[in-house]
Coordinates of C-alpha atoms in Angstrom, one line a residue:
Chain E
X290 CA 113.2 139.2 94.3
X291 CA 109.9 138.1 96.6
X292 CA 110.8 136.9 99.7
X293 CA 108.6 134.0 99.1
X294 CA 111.1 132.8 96.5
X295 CA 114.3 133.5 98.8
X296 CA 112.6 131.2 101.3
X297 CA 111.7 128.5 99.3
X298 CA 115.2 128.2 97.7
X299 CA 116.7 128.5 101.0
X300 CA 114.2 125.0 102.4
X301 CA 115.7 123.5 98.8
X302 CA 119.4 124.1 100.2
X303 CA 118.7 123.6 103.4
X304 CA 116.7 120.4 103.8
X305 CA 119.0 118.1 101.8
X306 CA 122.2 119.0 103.7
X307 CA 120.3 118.9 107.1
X308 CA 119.0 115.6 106.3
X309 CA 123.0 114.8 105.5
X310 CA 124.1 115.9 108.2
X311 CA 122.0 114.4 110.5
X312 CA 122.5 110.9 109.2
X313 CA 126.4 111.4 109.1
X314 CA 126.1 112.4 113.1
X315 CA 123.7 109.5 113.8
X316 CA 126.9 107.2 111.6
X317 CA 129.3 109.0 113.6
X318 CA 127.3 108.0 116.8
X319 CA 126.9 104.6 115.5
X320 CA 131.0 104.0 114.4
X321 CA 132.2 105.6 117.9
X322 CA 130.2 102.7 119.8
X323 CA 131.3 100.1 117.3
X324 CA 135.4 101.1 118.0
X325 CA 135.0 101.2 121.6
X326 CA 133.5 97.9 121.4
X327 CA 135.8 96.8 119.7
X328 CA 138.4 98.1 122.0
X329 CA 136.8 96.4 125.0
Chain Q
X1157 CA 136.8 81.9 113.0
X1158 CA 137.6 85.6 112.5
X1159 CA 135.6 88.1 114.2
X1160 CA 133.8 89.3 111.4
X1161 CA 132.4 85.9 110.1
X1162 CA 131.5 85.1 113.8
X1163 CA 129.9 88.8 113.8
X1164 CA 127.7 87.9 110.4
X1165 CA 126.8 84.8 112.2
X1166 CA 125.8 85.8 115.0
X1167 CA 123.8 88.6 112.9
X1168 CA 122.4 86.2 110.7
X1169 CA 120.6 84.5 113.0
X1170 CA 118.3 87.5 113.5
X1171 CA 118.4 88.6 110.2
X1172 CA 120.3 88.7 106.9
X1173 CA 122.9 91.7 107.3
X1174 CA 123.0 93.8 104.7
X1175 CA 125.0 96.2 102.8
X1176 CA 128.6 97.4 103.0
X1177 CA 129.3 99.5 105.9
X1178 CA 132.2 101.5 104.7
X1179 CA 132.5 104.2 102.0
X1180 CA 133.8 103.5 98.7
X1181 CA 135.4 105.6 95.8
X1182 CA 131.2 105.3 94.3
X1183 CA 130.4 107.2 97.1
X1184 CA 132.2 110.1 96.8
X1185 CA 131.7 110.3 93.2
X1186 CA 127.9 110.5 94.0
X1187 CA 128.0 112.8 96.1
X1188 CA 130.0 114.8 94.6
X1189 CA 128.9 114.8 91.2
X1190 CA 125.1 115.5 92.9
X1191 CA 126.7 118.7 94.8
X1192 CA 127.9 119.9 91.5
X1193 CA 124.8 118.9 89.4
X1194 CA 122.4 121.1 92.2
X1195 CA 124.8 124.1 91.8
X1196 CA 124.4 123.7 88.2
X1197 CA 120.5 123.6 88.2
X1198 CA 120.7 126.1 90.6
X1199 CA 122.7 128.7 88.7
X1200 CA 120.0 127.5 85.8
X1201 CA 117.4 128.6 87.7
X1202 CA 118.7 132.2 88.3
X1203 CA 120.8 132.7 85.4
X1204 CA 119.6 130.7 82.4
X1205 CA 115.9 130.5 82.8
X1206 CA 113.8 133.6 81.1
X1207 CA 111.8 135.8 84.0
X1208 CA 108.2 134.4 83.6
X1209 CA 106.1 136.8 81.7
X1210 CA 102.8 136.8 84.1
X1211 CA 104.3 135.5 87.8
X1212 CA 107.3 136.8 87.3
X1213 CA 110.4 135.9 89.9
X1214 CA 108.0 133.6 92.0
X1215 CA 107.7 131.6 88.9
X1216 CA 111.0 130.4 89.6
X1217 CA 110.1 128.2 92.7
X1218 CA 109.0 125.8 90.3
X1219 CA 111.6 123.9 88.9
X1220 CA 112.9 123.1 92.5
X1221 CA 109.6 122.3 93.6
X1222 CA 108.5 120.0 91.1
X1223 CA 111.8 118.5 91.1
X1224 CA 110.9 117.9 94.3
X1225 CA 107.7 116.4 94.0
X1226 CA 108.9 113.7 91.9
X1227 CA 111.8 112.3 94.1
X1228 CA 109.4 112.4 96.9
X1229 CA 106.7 110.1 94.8
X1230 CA 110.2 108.1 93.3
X1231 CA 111.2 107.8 96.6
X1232 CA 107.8 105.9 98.0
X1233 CA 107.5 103.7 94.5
X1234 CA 111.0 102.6 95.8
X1235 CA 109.6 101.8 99.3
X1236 CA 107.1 100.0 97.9
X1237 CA 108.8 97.7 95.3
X1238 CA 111.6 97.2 98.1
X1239 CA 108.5 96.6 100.6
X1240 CA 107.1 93.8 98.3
X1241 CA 111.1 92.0 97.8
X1242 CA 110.8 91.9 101.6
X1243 CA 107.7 90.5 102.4
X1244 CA 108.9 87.5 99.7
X1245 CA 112.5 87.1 100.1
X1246 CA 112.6 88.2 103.9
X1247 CA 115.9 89.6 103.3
X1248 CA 117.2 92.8 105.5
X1249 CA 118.6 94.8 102.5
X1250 CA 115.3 95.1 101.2
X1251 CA 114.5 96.6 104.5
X1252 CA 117.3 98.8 104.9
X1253 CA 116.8 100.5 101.2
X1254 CA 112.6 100.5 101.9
X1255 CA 113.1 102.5 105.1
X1256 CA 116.2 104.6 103.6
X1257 CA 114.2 105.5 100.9
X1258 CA 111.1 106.6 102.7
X1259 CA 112.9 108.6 104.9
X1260 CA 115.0 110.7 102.6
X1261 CA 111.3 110.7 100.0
X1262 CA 110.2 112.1 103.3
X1263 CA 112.4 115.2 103.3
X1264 CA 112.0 116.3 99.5
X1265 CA 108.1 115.6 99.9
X1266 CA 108.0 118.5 102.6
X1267 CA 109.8 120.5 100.9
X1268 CA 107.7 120.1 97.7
X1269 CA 104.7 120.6 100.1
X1270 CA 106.2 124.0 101.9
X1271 CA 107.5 125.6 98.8
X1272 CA 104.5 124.6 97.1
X1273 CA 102.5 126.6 99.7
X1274 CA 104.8 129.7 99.3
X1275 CA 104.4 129.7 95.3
X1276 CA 100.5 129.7 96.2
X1277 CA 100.6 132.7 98.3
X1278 CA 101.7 135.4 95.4
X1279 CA 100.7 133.2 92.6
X1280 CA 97.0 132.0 93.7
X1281 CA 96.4 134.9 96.6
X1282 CA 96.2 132.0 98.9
X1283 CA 98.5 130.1 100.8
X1284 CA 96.9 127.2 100.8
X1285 CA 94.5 126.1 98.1
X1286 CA 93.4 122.1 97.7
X1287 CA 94.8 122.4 94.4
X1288 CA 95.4 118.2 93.1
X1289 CA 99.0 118.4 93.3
X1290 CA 99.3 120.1 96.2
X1291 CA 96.9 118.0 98.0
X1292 CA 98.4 114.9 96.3
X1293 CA 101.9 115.6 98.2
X1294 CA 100.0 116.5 101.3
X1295 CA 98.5 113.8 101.5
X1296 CA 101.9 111.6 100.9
X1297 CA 103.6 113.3 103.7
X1298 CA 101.0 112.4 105.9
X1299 CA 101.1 108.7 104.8
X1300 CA 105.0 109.2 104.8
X1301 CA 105.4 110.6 108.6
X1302 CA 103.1 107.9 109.7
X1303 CA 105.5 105.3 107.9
X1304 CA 108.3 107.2 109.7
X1305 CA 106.2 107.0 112.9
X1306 CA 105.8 103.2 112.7
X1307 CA 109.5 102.2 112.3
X1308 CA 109.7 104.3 115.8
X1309 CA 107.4 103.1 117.7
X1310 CA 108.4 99.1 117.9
X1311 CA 112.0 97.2 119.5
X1312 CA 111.4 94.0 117.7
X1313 CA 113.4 94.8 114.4
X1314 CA 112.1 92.1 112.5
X1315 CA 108.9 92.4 113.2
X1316 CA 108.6 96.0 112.1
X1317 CA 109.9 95.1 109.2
X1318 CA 107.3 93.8 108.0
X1319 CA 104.8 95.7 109.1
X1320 CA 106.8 98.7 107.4
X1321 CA 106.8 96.8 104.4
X1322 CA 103.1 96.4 104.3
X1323 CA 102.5 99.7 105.7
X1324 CA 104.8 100.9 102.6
X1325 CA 102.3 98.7 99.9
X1326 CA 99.4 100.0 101.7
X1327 CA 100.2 103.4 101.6
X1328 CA 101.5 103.6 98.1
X1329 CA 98.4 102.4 96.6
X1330 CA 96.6 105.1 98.5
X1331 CA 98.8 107.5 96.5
X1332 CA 97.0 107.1 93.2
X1333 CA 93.6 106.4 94.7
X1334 CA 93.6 109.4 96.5
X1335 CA 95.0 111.6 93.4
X1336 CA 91.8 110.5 91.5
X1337 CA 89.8 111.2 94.5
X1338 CA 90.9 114.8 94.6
X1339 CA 91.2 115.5 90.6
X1340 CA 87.1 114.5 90.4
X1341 CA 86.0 116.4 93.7
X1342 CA 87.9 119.6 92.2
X1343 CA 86.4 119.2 88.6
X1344 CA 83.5 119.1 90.1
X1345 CA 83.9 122.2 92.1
X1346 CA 85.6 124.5 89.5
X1347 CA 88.2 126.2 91.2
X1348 CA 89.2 130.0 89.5
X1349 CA 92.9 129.1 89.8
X1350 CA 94.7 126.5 87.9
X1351 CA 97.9 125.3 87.4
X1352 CA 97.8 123.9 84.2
X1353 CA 98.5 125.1 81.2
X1354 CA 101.7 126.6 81.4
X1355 CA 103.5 126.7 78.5
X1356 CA 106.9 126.0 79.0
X1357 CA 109.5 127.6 77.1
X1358 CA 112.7 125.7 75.8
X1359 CA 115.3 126.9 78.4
X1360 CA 112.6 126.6 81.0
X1361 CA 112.4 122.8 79.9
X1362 CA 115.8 122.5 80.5
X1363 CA 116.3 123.8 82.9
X1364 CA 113.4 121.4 85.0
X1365 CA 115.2 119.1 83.2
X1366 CA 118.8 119.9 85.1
X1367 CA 116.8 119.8 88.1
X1368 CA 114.9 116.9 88.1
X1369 CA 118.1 115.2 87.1
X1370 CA 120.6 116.8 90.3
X1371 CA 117.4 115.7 92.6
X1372 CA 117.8 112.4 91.4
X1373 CA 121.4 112.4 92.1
X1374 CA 121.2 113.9 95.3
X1375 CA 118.2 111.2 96.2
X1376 CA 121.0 108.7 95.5
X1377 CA 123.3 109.9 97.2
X1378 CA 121.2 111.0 100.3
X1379 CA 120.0 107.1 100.2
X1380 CA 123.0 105.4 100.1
X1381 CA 124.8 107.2 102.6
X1382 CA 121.5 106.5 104.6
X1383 CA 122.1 102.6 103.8
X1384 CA 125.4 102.5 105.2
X1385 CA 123.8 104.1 108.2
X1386 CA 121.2 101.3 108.7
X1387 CA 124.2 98.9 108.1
X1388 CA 126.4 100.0 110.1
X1389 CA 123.6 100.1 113.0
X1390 CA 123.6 96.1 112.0
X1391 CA 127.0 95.7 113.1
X1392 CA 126.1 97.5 116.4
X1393 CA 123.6 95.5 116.7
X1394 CA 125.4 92.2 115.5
X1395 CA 128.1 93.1 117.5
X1396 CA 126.2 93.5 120.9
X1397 CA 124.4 90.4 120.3
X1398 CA 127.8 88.8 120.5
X1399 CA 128.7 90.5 124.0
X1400 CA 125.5 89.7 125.5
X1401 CA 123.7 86.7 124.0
X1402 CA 120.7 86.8 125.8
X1403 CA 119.4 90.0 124.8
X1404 CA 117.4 88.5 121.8
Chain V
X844 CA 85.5 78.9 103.7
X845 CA 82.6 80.7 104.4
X846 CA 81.9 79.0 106.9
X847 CA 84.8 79.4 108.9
X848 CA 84.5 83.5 108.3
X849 CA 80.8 83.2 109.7
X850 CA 82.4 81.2 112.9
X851 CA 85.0 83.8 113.5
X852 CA 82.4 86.7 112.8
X853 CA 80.2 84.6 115.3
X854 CA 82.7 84.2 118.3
X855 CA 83.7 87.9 117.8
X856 CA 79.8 89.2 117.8
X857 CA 78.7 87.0 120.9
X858 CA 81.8 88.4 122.9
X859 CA 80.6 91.8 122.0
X860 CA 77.1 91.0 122.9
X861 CA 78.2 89.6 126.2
X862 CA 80.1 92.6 127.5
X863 CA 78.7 95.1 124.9
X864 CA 81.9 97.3 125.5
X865 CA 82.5 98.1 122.4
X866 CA 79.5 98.9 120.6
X867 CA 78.6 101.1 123.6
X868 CA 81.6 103.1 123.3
X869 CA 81.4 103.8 119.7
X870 CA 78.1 105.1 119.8
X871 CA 78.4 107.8 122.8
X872 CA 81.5 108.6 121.0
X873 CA 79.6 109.3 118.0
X874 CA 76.6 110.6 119.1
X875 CA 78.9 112.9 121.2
X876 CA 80.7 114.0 118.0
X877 CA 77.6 114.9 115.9
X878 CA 76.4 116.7 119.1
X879 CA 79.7 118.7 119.4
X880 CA 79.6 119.8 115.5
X881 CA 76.3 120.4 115.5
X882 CA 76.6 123.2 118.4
X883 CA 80.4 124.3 117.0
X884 CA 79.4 125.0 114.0
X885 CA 76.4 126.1 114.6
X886 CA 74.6 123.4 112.2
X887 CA 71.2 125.2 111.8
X888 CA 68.9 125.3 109.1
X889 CA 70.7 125.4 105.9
X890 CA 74.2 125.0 107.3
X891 CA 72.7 122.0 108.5
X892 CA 72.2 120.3 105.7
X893 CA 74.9 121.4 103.8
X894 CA 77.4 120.1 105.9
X895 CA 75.8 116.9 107.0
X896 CA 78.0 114.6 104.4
X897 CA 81.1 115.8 106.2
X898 CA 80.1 115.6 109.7
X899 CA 78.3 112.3 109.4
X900 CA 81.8 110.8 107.6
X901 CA 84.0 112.6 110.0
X902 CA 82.3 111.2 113.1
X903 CA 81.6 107.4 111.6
X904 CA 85.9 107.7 110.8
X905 CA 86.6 108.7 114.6
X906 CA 84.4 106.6 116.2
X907 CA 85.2 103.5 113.7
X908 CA 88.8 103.7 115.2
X909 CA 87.6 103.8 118.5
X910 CA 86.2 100.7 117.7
X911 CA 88.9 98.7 115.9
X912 CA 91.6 99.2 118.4
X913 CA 89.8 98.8 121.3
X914 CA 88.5 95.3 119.3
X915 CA 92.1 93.9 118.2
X916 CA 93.1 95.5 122.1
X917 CA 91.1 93.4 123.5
X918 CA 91.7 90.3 120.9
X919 CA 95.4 90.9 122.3
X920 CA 94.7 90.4 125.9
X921 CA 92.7 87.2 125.4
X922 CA 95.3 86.1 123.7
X923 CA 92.7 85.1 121.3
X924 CA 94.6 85.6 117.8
X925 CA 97.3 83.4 118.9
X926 CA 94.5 81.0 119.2
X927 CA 92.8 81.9 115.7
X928 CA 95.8 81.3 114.1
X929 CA 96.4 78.1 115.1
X930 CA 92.5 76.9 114.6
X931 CA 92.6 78.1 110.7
X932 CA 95.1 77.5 108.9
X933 CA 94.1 80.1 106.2
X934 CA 95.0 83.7 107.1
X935 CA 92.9 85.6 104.6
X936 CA 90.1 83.6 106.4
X937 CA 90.9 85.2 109.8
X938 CA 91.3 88.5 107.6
X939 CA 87.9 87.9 106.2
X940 CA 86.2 87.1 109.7
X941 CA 88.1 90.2 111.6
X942 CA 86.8 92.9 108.8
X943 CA 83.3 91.3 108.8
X944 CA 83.3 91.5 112.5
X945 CA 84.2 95.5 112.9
X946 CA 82.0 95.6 109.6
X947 CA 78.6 94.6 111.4
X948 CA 80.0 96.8 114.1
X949 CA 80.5 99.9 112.5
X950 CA 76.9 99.1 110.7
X951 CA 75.7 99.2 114.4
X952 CA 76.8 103.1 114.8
X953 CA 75.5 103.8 111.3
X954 CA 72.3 102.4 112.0
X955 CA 72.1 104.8 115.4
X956 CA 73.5 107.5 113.4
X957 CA 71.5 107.8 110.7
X958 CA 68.4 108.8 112.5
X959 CA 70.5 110.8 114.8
X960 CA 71.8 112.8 111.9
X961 CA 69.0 113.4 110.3
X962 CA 67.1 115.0 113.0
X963 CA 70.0 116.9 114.5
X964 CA 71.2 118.5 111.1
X965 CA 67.9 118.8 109.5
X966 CA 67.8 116.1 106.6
X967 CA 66.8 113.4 105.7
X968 CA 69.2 110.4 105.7
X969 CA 66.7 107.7 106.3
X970 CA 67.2 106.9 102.0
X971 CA 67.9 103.4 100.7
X972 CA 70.5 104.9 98.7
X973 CA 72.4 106.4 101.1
X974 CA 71.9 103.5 102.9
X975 CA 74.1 102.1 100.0
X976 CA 76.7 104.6 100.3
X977 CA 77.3 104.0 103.8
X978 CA 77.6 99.9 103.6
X979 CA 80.3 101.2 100.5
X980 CA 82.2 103.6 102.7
X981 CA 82.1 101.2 106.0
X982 CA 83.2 98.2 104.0
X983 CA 86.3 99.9 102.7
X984 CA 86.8 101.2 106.5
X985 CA 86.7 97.5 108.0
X986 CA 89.3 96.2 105.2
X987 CA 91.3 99.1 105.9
X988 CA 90.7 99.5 109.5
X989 CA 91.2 95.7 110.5
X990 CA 94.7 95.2 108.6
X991 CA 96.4 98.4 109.9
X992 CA 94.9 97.9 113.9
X993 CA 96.5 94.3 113.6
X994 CA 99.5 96.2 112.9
X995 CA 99.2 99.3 115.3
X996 CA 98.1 96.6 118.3
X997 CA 101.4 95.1 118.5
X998 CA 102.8 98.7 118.8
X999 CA 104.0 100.7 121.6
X1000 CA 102.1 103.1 121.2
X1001 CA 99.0 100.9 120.2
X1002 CA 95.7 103.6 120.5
X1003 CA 97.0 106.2 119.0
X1004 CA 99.0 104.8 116.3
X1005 CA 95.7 103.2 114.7
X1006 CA 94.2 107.0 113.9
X1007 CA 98.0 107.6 112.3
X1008 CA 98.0 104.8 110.2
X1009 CA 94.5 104.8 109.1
X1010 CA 93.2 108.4 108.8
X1011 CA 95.7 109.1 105.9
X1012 CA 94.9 106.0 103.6
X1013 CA 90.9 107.5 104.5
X1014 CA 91.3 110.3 102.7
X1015 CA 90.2 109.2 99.3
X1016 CA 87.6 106.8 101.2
X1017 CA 86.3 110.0 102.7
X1018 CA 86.5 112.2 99.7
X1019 CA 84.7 109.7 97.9
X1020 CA 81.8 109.0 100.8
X1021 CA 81.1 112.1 101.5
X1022 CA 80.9 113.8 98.1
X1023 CA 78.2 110.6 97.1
X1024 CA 76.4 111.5 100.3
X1025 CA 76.4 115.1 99.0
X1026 CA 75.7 114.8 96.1
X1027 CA 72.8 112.4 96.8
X1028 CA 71.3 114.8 98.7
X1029 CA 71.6 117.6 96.6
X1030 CA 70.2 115.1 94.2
X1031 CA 71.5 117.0 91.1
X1032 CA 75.1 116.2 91.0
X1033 CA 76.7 112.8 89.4
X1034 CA 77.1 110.3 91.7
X1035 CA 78.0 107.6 89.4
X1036 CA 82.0 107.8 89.4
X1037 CA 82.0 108.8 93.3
X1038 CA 80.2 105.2 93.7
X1039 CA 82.5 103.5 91.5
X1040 CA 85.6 105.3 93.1
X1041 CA 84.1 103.8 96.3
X1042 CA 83.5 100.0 95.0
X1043 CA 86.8 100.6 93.4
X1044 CA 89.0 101.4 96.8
X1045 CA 87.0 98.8 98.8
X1046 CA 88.0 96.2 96.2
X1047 CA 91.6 97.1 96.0
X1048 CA 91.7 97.7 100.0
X1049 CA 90.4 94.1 100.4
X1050 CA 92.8 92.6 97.8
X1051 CA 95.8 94.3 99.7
X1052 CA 94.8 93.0 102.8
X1053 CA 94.1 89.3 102.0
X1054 CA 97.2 89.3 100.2
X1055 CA 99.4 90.9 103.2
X1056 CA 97.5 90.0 105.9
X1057 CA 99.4 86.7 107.0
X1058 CA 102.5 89.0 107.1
X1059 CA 101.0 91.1 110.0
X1060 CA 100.0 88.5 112.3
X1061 CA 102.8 86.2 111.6
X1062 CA 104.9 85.4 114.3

């Protein structure tokens, strides 16, 4: 198989679930400083 | 008054909130039926689909790729409708899905750009050629980081808005502009290579089918949980307005 | 109407005639560019000519937003939009006045350029129908140009977000301009559909902007 298509099908599984990831850890970020407002 | 109608309140007086912050049963249903459809087209892709007679393995980059392609344009036509509901109806839920929308189009579009590159190096000897549809999503991921770029670079939300949304009409109207642009200038330079003309066989056309479709799904998904992002940044927002008034 | 668009294009010119800031600018900019490419790529001869098109468009895009942001910039710190906008009452009048404005500017550098160009690279550009393709391309630019530097002036960034915005939604401007301007010199290609691609993206560019200009300035 060319390492050319190995890379590109890796950027295809990658990308999405990086791009997931990062907006669940930016929610994450988001919720934390909602409770602890809410706790004040 | 509970809190949460004095939150909205307080909210509303910036800007319309919008959008449910929490996940429901539709979310994971979404993305979960999106995880499974990618596995599916993926396993297509390396099990179902015939080796390509003259490109052989590399061929196969191209149902990913062009799957791709199209939820990166689908992405920006969604920008731009939501961009035009925003300008008229000034509500914030057009805002939130405009800006959700570019942002996740602005993922697939790079990766239909990069792995459009690496099909050109084996296929066309190059690894970049100004080949339309390569230049095409070039060309919308420049207009697509610059979007990006905008929604940074300003604190007053509502304000950014709307220059986002006209930034987003602007910039998809460029889109097909541009494509005619590039298709005349390279018809008029013949280039040796061309991408047309590829004859797809029937379980090749399925299986760009299966793909197009799981990209759709996982643009759905990728764009709702990016809503409930934005939303729940509202809330922040709403919420901190509430402590400290004077802010805005 | 028109009237009100000459006033506006009026005000802005005299300001730029008093302190001439502007116009200056642009043209040492520009002639600085087509020096630069003329010695980096060694533009002799030939060369010259063939790649005249693309340096003469490349250096009228810099230069043009040069121009623009340092215009709207300074518009900013006069506070003189605020004062527009509550003098007319029609914003696709103020858009009208603000792209004429940076139009006749941009003309300036052109006019400069032109001769500049064609001595520098070897060709001759002095051609009424050139001429034409340039007032094409730099009407298109001013539309473009005005309504995205209202936006990237009330940015952080400000300078450098103009050249963000605006370069990309160039590119088929600046396919189209320069492959007319080639293919005029060459004077054996088809020009035709290059100068209705132009007349076709300045028209559409314009109609955006009246239409969504009163949403940039708003407020």
């Amino acid at each position: 198989m060319p390492i050319q298509l190995i890379a590109a099908y890796m950027i295809f599984c990658l990308t999405p679930l990086g791009l997931a990831f990062s907006i669940a850890l930016r929610r994450r970020h988001v919720e934390r400083a909602l409770r602890e407002m809410a706790e004040d | 008054m509970s809190v949460e109608s004095r939150e909205s309140q307080v909210a509303t007086r910036v800007y319309e909130v919008g959008g449910k912050t929490k996940a429901s049963g539709w979310d994971w249903a979404l993305g979960l039926l999106s995880s499974v459809a990618f596995l599916v087209a993926l396993a297509m892709v390396f099990g179902y689909a015939p080796r390509e007679a003259t490109m052989g393995e590399i061929q196969r980059i191209f149902y990913f790729h062009v799957a791709s392609a199209w939820v990166g344009f689908f992405g920006f036509s969604v920008t731009f409708v939501a961009g035009i509901l925003y300008l008229v109806r000034s509500q914030r839920r057009w805002d939130i899905l405009g800006l959700s929308s570019a942002e996740v189009g602005l993922a697939f579009i790079t990766m239909a750009v990069v792995t459009g590159s690496l099909w050109a190096g084996p296929v066309w000897g190059t690894y970049w050629t100004w080949e339309p549809r390569l230049t095409i999503s070039a060309v919308q991921l420049l207009l697509y980081v610059a979007y990006v770029m905008l929604r940074a670079s300003t604190a007053n939300e509502e304000r950014i808005a709307r220059f986002a949304a006209v930034y987003g009409i602007v910039a998809f109207v460029t889109v097909p502009l541009s494509w005619f642009a590039i298709r005349w200038w390279r018809t008029i330079h013949p280039e040796i290579v061309s991408s047309e003309g590829m004859g797809l066989a029937p379980p090749m056309r399925m299986t760009l089918f299966v793909s197009v479709a799981a990209f759709t799904l996982l643009y759905a998904a990728l764009l709702r949980q990016r809503m409930r992002l934005e939303s729940a940044r509202d809330r922040l927002t709403a919420a901190q307005g509430r402590l400290a008034p004077e802010e805005w | 109407m028109l009237r009100q668009i000459g006033a506006i294009v009026a005000k802005d010119l005299a300001a730029e005639l008093h302190t001439r800031e502007i116009v200056s600018a642009m043209l040492v900019f520009a002639t600085m560019a087509i020096l630069i490419f003329s010695f980096a790529l060694d533009l002799r001869g030939a060369s010259g000519r063939a790649a005249a098109p693309g340096v003469l468009w490349t250096t009228i895009a810099f230069s043009g937003t040069l121009g623009l942001s340092r215009s709207l910039a300074r518009e900013q710190q006069n506070g003189g939009l605020s004062g527009l906008l509550l003098a007319v009452e029609e914003r696709s009048v103020i858009f009208f006045g603000k792209a004429a404005g940076s139009f006749v500017l941009m003309l300036l550098v052109v006019v400069v350029l032109l001769p500049l160009g064609s001595v520098l690279l070897n060709v001759n550009l002095l051609r009424p129908d050139i001429a034409g393709v340039m007032v094409l391309g730099t009407v298109g630019y001013a539309a473009v140009g005005t309504l995205l530097a209202a936006i990237a002036v009330n940015t952080r960034a400000r300078e450098v977000m103009l050249p963000i915005l605006a370069l990309p939604v160039l590119v088929p401007l600046l396919i189209a301009a320069v492959q007319a301007t080639a293919g005029l010199l060459e004077g054996m290609v088809p020009v035709d559909s290059w100068i209705r691609m132009l007349v076709v993206y300045d028209l559409v560019m314009i109609a955006v902007g009246v239409v969504t200009f009163e949403y940039v300035v708003e407020g």
